Structure formats: structure tokens, C-alpha cells
Tab-separated table of C-alpha atoms and ligand atoms in Angstrom:
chain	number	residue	atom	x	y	z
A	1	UNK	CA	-13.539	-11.191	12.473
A	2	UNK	CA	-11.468	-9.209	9.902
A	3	UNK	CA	-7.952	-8.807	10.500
A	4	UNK	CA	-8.056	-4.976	9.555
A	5	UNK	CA	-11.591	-2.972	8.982
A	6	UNK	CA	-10.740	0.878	7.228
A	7	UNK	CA	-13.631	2.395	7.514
A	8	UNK	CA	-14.574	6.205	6.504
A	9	UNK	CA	-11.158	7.022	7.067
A	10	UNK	CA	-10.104	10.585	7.024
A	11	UNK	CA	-6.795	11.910	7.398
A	12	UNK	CA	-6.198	15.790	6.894
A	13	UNK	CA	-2.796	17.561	6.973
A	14	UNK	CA	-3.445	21.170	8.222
A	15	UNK	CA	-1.067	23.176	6.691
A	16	UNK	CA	-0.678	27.320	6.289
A	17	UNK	CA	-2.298	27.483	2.593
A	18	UNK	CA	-5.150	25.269	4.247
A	19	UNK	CA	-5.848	21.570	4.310
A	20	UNK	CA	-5.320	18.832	2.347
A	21	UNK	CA	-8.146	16.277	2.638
A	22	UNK	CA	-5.072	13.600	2.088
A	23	UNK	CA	-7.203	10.421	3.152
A	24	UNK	CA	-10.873	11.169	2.539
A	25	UNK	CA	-13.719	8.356	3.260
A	26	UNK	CA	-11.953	5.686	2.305
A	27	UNK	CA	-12.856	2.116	3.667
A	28	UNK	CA	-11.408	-1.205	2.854
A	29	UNK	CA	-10.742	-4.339	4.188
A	30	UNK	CA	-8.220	-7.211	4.804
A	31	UNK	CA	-8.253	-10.700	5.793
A	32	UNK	CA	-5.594	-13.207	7.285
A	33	UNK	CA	-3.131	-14.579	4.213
A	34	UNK	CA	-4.670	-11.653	2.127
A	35	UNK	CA	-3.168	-8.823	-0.484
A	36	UNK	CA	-4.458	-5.879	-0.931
A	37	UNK	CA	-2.841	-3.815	-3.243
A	38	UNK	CA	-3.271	0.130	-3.692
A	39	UNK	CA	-2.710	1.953	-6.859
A	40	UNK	CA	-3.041	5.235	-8.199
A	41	UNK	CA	-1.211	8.508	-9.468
A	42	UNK	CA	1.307	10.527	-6.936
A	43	UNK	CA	-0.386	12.728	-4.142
A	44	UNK	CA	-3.343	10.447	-4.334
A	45	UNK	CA	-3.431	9.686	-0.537
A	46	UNK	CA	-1.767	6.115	-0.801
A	47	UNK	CA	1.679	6.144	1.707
A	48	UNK	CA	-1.386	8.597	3.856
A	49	UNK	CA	-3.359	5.785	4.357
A	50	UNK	CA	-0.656	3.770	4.957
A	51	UNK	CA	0.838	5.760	7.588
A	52	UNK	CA	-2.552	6.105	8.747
A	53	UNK	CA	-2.705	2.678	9.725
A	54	UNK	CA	0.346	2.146	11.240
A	55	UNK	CA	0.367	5.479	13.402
A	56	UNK	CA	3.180	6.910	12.047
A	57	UNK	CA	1.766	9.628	10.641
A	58	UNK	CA	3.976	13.448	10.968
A	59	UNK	CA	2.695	15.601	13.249
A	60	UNK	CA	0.812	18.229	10.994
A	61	UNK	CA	-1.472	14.776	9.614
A	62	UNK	CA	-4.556	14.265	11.952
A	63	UNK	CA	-6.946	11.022	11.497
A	64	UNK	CA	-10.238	13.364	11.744
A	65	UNK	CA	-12.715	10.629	11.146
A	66	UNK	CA	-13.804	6.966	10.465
A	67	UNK	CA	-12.154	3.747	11.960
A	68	UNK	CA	-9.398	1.459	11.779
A	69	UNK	CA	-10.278	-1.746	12.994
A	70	UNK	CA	-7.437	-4.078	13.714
A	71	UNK	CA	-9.331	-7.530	14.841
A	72	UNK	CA	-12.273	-5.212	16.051
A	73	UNK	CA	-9.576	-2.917	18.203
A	74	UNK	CA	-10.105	0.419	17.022
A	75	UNK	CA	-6.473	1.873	16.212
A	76	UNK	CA	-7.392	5.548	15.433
A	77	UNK	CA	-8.460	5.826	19.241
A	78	UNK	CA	-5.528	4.412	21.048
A	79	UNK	CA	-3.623	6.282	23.579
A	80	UNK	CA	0.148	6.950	22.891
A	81	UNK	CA	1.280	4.378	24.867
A	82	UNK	CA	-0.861	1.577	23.360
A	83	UNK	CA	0.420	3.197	20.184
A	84	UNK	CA	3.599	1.995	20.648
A	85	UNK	CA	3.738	-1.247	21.151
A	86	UNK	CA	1.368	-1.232	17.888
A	87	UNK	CA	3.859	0.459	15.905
A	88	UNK	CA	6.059	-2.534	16.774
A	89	UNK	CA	3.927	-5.356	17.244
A	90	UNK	CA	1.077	-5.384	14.889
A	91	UNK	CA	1.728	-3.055	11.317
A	92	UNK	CA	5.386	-3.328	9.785
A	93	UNK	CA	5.678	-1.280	6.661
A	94	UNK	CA	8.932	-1.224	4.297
A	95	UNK	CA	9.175	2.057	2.013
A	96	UNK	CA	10.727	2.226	-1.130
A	97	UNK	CA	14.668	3.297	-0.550
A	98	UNK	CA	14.058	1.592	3.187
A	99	UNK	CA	17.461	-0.209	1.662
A	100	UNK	CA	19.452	2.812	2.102
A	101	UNK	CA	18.028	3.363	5.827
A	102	UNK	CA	20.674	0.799	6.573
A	103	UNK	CA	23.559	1.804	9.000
A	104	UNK	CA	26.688	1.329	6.500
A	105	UNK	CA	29.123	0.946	9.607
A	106	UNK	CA	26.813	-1.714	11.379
A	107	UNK	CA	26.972	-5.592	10.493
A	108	UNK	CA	23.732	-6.546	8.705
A	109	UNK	CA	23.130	-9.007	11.435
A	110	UNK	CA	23.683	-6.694	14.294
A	111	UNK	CA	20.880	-4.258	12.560
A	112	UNK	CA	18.476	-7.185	12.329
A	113	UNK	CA	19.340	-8.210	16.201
A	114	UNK	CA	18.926	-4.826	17.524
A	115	UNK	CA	15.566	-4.753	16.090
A	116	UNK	CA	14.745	-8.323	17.672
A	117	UNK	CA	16.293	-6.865	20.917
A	118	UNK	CA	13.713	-4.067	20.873
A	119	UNK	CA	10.652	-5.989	19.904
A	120	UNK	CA	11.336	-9.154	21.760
A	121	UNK	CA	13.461	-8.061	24.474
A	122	UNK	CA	15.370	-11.105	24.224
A	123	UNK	CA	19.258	-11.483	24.761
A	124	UNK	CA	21.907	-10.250	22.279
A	125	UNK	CA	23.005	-13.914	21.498
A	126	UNK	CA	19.427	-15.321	21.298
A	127	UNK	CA	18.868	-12.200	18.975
A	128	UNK	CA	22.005	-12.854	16.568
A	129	UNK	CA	20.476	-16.486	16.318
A	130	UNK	CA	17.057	-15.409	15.397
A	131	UNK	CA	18.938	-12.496	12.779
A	132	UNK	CA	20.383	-15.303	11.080
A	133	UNK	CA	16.979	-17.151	10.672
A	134	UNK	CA	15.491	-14.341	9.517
A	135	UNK	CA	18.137	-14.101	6.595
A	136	UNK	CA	17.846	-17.201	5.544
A	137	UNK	CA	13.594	-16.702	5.427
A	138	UNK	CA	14.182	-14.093	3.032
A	139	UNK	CA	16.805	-16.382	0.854
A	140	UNK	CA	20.125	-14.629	2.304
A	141	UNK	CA	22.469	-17.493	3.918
A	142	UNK	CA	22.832	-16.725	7.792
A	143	UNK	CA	26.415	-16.485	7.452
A	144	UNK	CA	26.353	-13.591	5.617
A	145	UNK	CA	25.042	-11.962	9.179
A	146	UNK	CA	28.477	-10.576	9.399
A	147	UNK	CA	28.697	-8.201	6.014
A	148	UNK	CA	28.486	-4.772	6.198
A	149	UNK	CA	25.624	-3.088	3.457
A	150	UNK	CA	27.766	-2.248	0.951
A	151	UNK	CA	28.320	-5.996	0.638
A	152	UNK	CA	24.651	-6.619	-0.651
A	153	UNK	CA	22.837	-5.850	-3.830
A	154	UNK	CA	20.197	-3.332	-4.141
A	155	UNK	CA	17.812	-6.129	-3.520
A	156	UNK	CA	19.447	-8.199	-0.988
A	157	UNK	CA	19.119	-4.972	1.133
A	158	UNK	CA	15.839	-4.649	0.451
A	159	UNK	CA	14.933	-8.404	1.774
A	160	UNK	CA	16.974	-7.267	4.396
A	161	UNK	CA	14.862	-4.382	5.294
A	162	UNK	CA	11.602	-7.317	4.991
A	163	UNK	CA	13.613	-9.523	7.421
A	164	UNK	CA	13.691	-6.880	9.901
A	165	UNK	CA	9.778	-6.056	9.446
A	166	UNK	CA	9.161	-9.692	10.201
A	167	UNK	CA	11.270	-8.814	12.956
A	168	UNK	CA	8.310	-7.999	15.796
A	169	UNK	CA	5.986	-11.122	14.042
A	170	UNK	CA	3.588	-8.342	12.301
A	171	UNK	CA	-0.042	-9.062	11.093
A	172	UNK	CA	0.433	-6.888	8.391
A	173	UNK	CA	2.974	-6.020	6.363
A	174	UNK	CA	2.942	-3.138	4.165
A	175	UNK	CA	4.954	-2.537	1.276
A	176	UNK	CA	4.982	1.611	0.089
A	177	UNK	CA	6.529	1.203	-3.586
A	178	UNK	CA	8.977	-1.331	-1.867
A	179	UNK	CA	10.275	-2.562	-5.332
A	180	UNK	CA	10.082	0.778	-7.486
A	181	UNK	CA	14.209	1.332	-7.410
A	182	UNK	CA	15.090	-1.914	-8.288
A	183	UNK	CA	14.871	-3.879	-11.592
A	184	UNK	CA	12.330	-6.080	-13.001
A	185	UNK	CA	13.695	-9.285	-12.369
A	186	UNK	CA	14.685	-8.256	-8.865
A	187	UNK	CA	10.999	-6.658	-8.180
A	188	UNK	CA	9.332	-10.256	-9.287
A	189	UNK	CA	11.956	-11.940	-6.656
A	190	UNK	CA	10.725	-9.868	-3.557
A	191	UNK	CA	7.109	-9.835	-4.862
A	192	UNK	CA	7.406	-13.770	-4.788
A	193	UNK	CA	9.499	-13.674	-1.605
A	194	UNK	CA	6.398	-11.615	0.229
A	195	UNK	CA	4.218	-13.650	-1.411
A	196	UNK	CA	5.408	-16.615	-0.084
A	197	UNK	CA	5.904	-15.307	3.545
A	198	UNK	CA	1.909	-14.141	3.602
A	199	UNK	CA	0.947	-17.776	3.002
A	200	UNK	CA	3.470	-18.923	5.465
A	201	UNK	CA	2.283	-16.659	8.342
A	202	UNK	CA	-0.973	-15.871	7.547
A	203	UNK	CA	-0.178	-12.363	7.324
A	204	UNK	CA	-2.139	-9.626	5.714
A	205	UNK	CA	-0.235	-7.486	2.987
A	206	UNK	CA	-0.935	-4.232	1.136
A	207	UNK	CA	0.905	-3.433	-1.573
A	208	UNK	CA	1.194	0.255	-2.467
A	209	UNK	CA	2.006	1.096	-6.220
A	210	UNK	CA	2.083	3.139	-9.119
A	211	UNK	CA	1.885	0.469	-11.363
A	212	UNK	CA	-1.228	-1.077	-11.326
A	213	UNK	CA	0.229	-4.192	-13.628
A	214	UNK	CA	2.150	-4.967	-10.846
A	215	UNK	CA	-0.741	-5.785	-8.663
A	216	UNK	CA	-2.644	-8.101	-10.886
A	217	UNK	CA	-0.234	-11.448	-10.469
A	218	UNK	CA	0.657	-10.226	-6.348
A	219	UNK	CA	-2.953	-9.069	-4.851
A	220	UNK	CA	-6.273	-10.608	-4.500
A	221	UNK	CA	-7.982	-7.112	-4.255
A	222	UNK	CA	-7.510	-3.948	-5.577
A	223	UNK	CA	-8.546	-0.542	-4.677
A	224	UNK	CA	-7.345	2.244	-6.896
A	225	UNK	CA	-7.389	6.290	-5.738
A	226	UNK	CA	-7.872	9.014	-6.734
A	227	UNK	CA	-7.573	12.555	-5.219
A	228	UNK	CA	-7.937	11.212	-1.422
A	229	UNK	CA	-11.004	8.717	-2.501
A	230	UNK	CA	-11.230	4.931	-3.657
A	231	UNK	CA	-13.017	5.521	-6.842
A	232	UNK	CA	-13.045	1.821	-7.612
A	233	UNK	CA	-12.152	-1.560	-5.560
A	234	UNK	CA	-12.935	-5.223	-6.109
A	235	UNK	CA	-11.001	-8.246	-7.194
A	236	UNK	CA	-8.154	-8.386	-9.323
A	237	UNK	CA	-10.212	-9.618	-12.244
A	238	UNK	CA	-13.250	-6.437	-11.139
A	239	UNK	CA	-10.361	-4.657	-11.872
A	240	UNK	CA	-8.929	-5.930	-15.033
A	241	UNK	CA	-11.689	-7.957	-16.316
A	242	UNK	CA	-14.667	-5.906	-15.386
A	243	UNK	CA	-13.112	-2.380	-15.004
A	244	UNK	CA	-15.988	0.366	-13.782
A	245	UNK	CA	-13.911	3.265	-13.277
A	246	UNK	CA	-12.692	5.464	-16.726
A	247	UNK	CA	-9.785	6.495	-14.794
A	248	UNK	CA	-8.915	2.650	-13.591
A	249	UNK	CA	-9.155	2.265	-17.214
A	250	UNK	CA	-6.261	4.853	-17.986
A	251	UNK	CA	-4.315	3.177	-15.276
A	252	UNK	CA	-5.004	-0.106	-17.604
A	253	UNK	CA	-3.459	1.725	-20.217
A	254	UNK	CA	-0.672	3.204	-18.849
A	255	UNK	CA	1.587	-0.086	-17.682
A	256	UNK	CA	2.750	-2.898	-19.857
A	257	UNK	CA	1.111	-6.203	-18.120
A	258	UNK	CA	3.103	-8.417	-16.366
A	259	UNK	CA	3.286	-10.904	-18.639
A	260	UNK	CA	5.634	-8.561	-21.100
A	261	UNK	CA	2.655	-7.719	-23.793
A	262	UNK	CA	3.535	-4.811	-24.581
A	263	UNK	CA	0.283	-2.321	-24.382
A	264	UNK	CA	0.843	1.367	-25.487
A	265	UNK	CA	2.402	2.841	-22.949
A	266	UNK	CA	-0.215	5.785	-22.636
A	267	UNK	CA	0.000	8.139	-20.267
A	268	UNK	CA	-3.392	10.110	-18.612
A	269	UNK	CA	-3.229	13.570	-19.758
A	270	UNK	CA	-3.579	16.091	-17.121
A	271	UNK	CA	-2.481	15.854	-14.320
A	272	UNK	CA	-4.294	14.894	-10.481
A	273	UNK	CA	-5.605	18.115	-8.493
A	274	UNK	CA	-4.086	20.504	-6.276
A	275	UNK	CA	-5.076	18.889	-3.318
A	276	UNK	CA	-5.819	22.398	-2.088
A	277	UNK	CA	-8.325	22.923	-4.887
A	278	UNK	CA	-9.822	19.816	-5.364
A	279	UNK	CA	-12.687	20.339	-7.730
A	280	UNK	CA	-16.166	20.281	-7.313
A	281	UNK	CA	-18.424	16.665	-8.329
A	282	UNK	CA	-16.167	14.127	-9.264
A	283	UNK	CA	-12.781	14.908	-8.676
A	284	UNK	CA	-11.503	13.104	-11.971
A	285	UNK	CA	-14.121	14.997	-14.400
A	286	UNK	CA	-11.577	17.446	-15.773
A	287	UNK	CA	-9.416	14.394	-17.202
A	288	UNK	CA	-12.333	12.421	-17.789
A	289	UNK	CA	-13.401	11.686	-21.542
A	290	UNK	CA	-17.375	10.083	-20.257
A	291	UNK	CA	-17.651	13.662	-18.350
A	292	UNK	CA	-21.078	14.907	-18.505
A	293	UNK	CA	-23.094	18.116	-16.765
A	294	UNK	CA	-23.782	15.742	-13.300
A	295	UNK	CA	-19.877	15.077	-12.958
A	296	UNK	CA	-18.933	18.461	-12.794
A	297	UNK	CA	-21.890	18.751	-10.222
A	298	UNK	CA	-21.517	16.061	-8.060
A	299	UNK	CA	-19.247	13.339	-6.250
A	300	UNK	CA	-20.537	9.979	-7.139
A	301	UNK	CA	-21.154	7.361	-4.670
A	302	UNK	CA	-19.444	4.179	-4.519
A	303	UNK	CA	-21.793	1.777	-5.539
A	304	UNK	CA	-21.610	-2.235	-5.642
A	305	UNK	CA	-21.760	-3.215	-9.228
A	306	UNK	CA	-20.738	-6.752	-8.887
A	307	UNK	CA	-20.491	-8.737	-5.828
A	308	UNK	CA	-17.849	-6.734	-3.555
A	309	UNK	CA	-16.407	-4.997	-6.945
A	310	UNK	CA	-17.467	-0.810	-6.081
A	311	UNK	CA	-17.442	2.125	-8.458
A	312	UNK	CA	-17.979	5.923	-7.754
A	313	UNK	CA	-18.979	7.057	-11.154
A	314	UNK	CA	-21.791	8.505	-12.660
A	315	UNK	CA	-20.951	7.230	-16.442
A	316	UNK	CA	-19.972	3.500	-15.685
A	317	UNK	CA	-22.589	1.585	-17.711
A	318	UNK	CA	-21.485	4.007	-20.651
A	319	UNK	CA	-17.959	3.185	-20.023
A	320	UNK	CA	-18.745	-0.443	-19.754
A	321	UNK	CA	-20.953	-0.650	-22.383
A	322	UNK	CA	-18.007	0.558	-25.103
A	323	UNK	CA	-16.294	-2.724	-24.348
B	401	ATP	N1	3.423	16.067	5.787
B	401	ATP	C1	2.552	16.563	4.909
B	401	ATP	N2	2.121	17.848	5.004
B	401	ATP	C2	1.224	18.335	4.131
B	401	ATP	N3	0.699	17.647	3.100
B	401	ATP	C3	1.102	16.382	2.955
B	401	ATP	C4	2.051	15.765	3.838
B	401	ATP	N4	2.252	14.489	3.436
B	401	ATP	C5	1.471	14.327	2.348
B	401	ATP	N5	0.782	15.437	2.065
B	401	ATP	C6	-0.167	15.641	0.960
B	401	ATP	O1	-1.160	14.649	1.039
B	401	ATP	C7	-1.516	14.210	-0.263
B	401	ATP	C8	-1.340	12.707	-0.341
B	401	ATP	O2	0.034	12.401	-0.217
B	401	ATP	P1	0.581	10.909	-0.160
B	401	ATP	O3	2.022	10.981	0.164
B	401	ATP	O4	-0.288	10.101	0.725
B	401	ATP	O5	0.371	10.449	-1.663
B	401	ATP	P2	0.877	9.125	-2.409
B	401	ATP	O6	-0.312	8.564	-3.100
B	401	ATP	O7	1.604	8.251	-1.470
B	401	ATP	O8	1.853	9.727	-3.520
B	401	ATP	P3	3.233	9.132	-4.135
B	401	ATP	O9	2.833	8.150	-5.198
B	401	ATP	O10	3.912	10.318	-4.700
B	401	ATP	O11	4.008	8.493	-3.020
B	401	ATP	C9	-0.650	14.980	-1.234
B	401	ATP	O12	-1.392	16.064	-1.724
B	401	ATP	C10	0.494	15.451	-0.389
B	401	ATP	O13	1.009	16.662	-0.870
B	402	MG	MG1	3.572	7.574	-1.403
């Protein structure tokens, strides 16, 4: 069995200019020790479907379709009790700034225990020992249990903030942009320190990003989104190697690979819908160069191209074939 199933997901904000289709048929999927990573342009629906997943989404945001299968349980029907011990148990995600959700006037160690307190309902003592473990599994010596926040570095809070997700022994971790306000040497640290902890507990991970150059040395699979949709998802080398989707190609474009080649750093003119007035066909089309008469008409599928590797685009063998 999967460890997490999305499928057909939609998750609509009803607001008082209308609603914004936020999350709209998306499906993926996510396996034990796996990385998913999710990229795409602001507004695109990605933190949605995070939230989605982990039940935490505000009030106004309604899952009005599909399923989220977590081992086979069905997490977009559970009852508000059985939602909170998920929220704890089974979906951790850390959110870029989660650093500065730290209490300045509380030791580090005490923040950590007090979420082991909650999750584990274990003793205060038994809870400062297990803080101190969970320091040193994100490379902070225990000691150091006893410093107040302003005592750490941008990214020492940060693997702080990862030490109290592993906190409550999640499946899956999710990280929202959890490495966008720090520097580059400091991002590949915490990319390589969640890397390591998903082998070591068999946890599944989705990485949500911007940067789509970030994903290709972190994440097994990739889907990218656009406007509330996955317009294209496979493997990391479907992606990069075998790209189907003209605005996955942009994305290409747009980032400097990991490595340090420097690529032009183009951005995609235009700019993503008004999720209010998304437009009709494909929702790219108007910042699409392969637009033709049927993508102003209608919404491509999302087809299997290669094994597991889907576009939704009417132009892709065009696209493909200019490589
Ligand atoms: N609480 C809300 N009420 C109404 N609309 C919302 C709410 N939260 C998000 N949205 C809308 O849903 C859409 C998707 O937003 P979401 O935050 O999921 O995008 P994102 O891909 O995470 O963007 P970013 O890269 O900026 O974080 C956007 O159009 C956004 O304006
Ligand atoms: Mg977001």
C-alpha cells in the first residue's frame, strides 16, 4: 500500500468576489523513504495542497472533492476528533520563517519538550531527554538545550523547527519553502540533513518550492503546477531530461542548476492568472509560445507519455520535437 494516495483533490476557498479553485484535480502519490517535490510560480495552489493534507487548512478553504489516502485511510473524511491526533501524529510540515515561530523567552529545549509532552504525553524529564536527542539528530549538540533563540543562526533555528516536527514520529514531513530565507550553503545543509532523516525513518517528504533546481539533487519525483492543476509530473530526469510541459520548460530556464552552471536567468513573462478569472482551455495558453486555436479552447488532459512521467498539453510532441 502507498503511504499517501492524492487523488482528484479539490480544495476551494469561498471568498466574497467568488471562489478560488486553489487545489483543482490534482493527484499524486508517495511512498515510504520517498521525495516528492512541488514546484511552480506563487498562487499556484502548492502550501493549498499542503495544508490540504495535513488538515490545517483556514476556515474559508473547503476540500470539495477527491481523496487523500494516508495508508488507504481516507483523510479528507475524518471527523474532527480523528483530525487531531492526525495533525500530530501522522503529517508534520515546517514553513518557511517557521524559525521565527520560536518563543524568544523559552529555552530551545523546553520548546522541543513541550512539543514531546503534547505528542507523547510523556514526563517533563523523559521529554528534556528526548529534546536533547532530537538536537543532536539534526547536528545541534544536546547541551545547547539550554540557549535561548537568539543564540542560534538562522539555520540552526530552522533544524530546530525540523527537530520538533520529528517530534510526534511523522510519516511525512513536509517542507513549504523551508530553506527560501536562508543562504545557499545553509539551504544544501538542511536539504542534506532531511535527506538523511527520510532514509533513516523511512519517512515520506514533499518538498514545496519555487525553485525547481532545487528539487532535482533532493526529490525522486516531481510534479510542477500551475493555476490549481499538475500540468506535468514524473521523475526527476521526466522532468529535466524529458521535459513535456512548455511551461516546466520556463521553470528550466528560470533557476541556475544546482551544480552552479550558470543558465540565463530568464524569467516567464506574464504573469499566473487571477485565480478568480482563470481562463478558458489551458490555463497557461496566454504565456504560452506553442499556443494554438485548441489551447485557448480546451484544458488538456494529463496524459502518460513515458512510464509514470504525465503531461496536460496539447502541443507536447511539438515542444519535444524542437529539442
Ligand atoms: N485563506 C485564503 N483565502 C482565499 N484565497 C486563498 C487563501 N489562501 C490561499 N488562497 C488563494 O489560493 C491560491 C493558491 O494559494 P497557495 O497559497 O496555495 O499558493 P502557493 O503556490 O503556495 O503560492 P506561494 O508560492 O506564494 O506560497 C491563490 O490564488 C491564493 O490567493
Ligand atoms: Mg505557498
Amino acid at each position: 500500500m502507498k503511504l499517501l494516495e492524492v487523488k482528484n483533490l479539490r480544495t476551494y476557498f469561498t471568498i466574497s468576489q467568488g471562489t478560488v479553485k486553489a487545489v483543482d484535480d490534482v493527484s499524486f502519490d508517495l511512498d515510504h523513504g520517498e521525495a516528492l517535490g512541488i514546484v511552480g510560480e506563487s498562487g499556484c495552489g502548492k502550501t493549498t495542497s499542503a495544508l490540504s493534507i495535513a488538515k490545517l487548512l483556514p476556515k474559508e478553504g473547503k476540500i470539495v472533492g477527491g481523496e487523500i489516502l494516508l495508508e488507504g485511510k481516507d483523510l479528507a473524511k475524518l471527523s474532527d476528533e480523528e483530525i487531531q491526533k492526525h495533525r500530530w501524529n501522522d503529517v508534520s510540515i515546517c514553513f518557511q520563517g517557521a524559525m521565527n515561530a520560536l518563543n524568544p523567552v523559552m529555552k530551545i529545549g523546553e520548546q522541543i519538550a513541550e512539543a514531546i509532552v503534547l505528542h507523547h504525553k510523556s514526563s517533563e524529564k523523559d521529554a528534556m531527554k528526548k529534546a536533547a536527542e532530537l538536537l543532536e539528530l539534526v547536528e545541534i549538540p544536546g547541551e545547547r538545550i539550554n540557549n535561548y533563540p537568539h543564540e542560534f543562526s538562522g539555520g540552526m533555528k530552522q533544524r530546530v523547527m525540523i527537530a520538533m516536527a520529528l517530534a510526534c514520529d511523522p510519516k511525512i514531513i513536509i517542507g513549504d519553502e523551508p530553506t527560501t530565507a536562508l543562504d545557499v550553503m545553509v539551504q544544501a545543509q538542511i536539504l542534506n540533513l532531511l535527506e538523511r532523516l527520510r532514509t533513516e525513518f523511512d519517512m515520506g517528504f514533499i518538498l514545496i518550492t519555487h525553485d525547481l533546481s532545487i528539487l532535482a539533487e533532493t526529490c525522486d519525483k516531481i510534479a510542477v503546477m500551475y493555476a490549481g492543476r499538475i500540468v506535468e509530473k514524473g521523475s526527476s530526469e521526466d522532468i529535466f531530461q524529458r521535459t513535456g510541459h512548455p511551461y516546466t520548460k520556463k521553470l528550466i530556464k528560470c533557476f541556475p542548476d544546482i551544480k552552479g552552471n550558470k543558465r540565463m536567468m530568464e524569467g516567464i513573462p506574464g504573469a499566473p492568472p487571477n485565480m478568480l478569472e482563470i481562463p478558458p482551455g489551458c490555463p497557461f495558453h496566454p504565456r504560452c509560445e506553442y499556443a494554438e486555436e485548441v489551447c485557448r479552447r480546451s484544458m488538456p488532459d494529463a496524459i502518460e507519455r513515458d512510464r509514470g512521467h504525465f503531461v496536460a498539453c496539447h502541443r507536447w510532441e511539438v515542444m519535444r520535437s524542437e529539442r
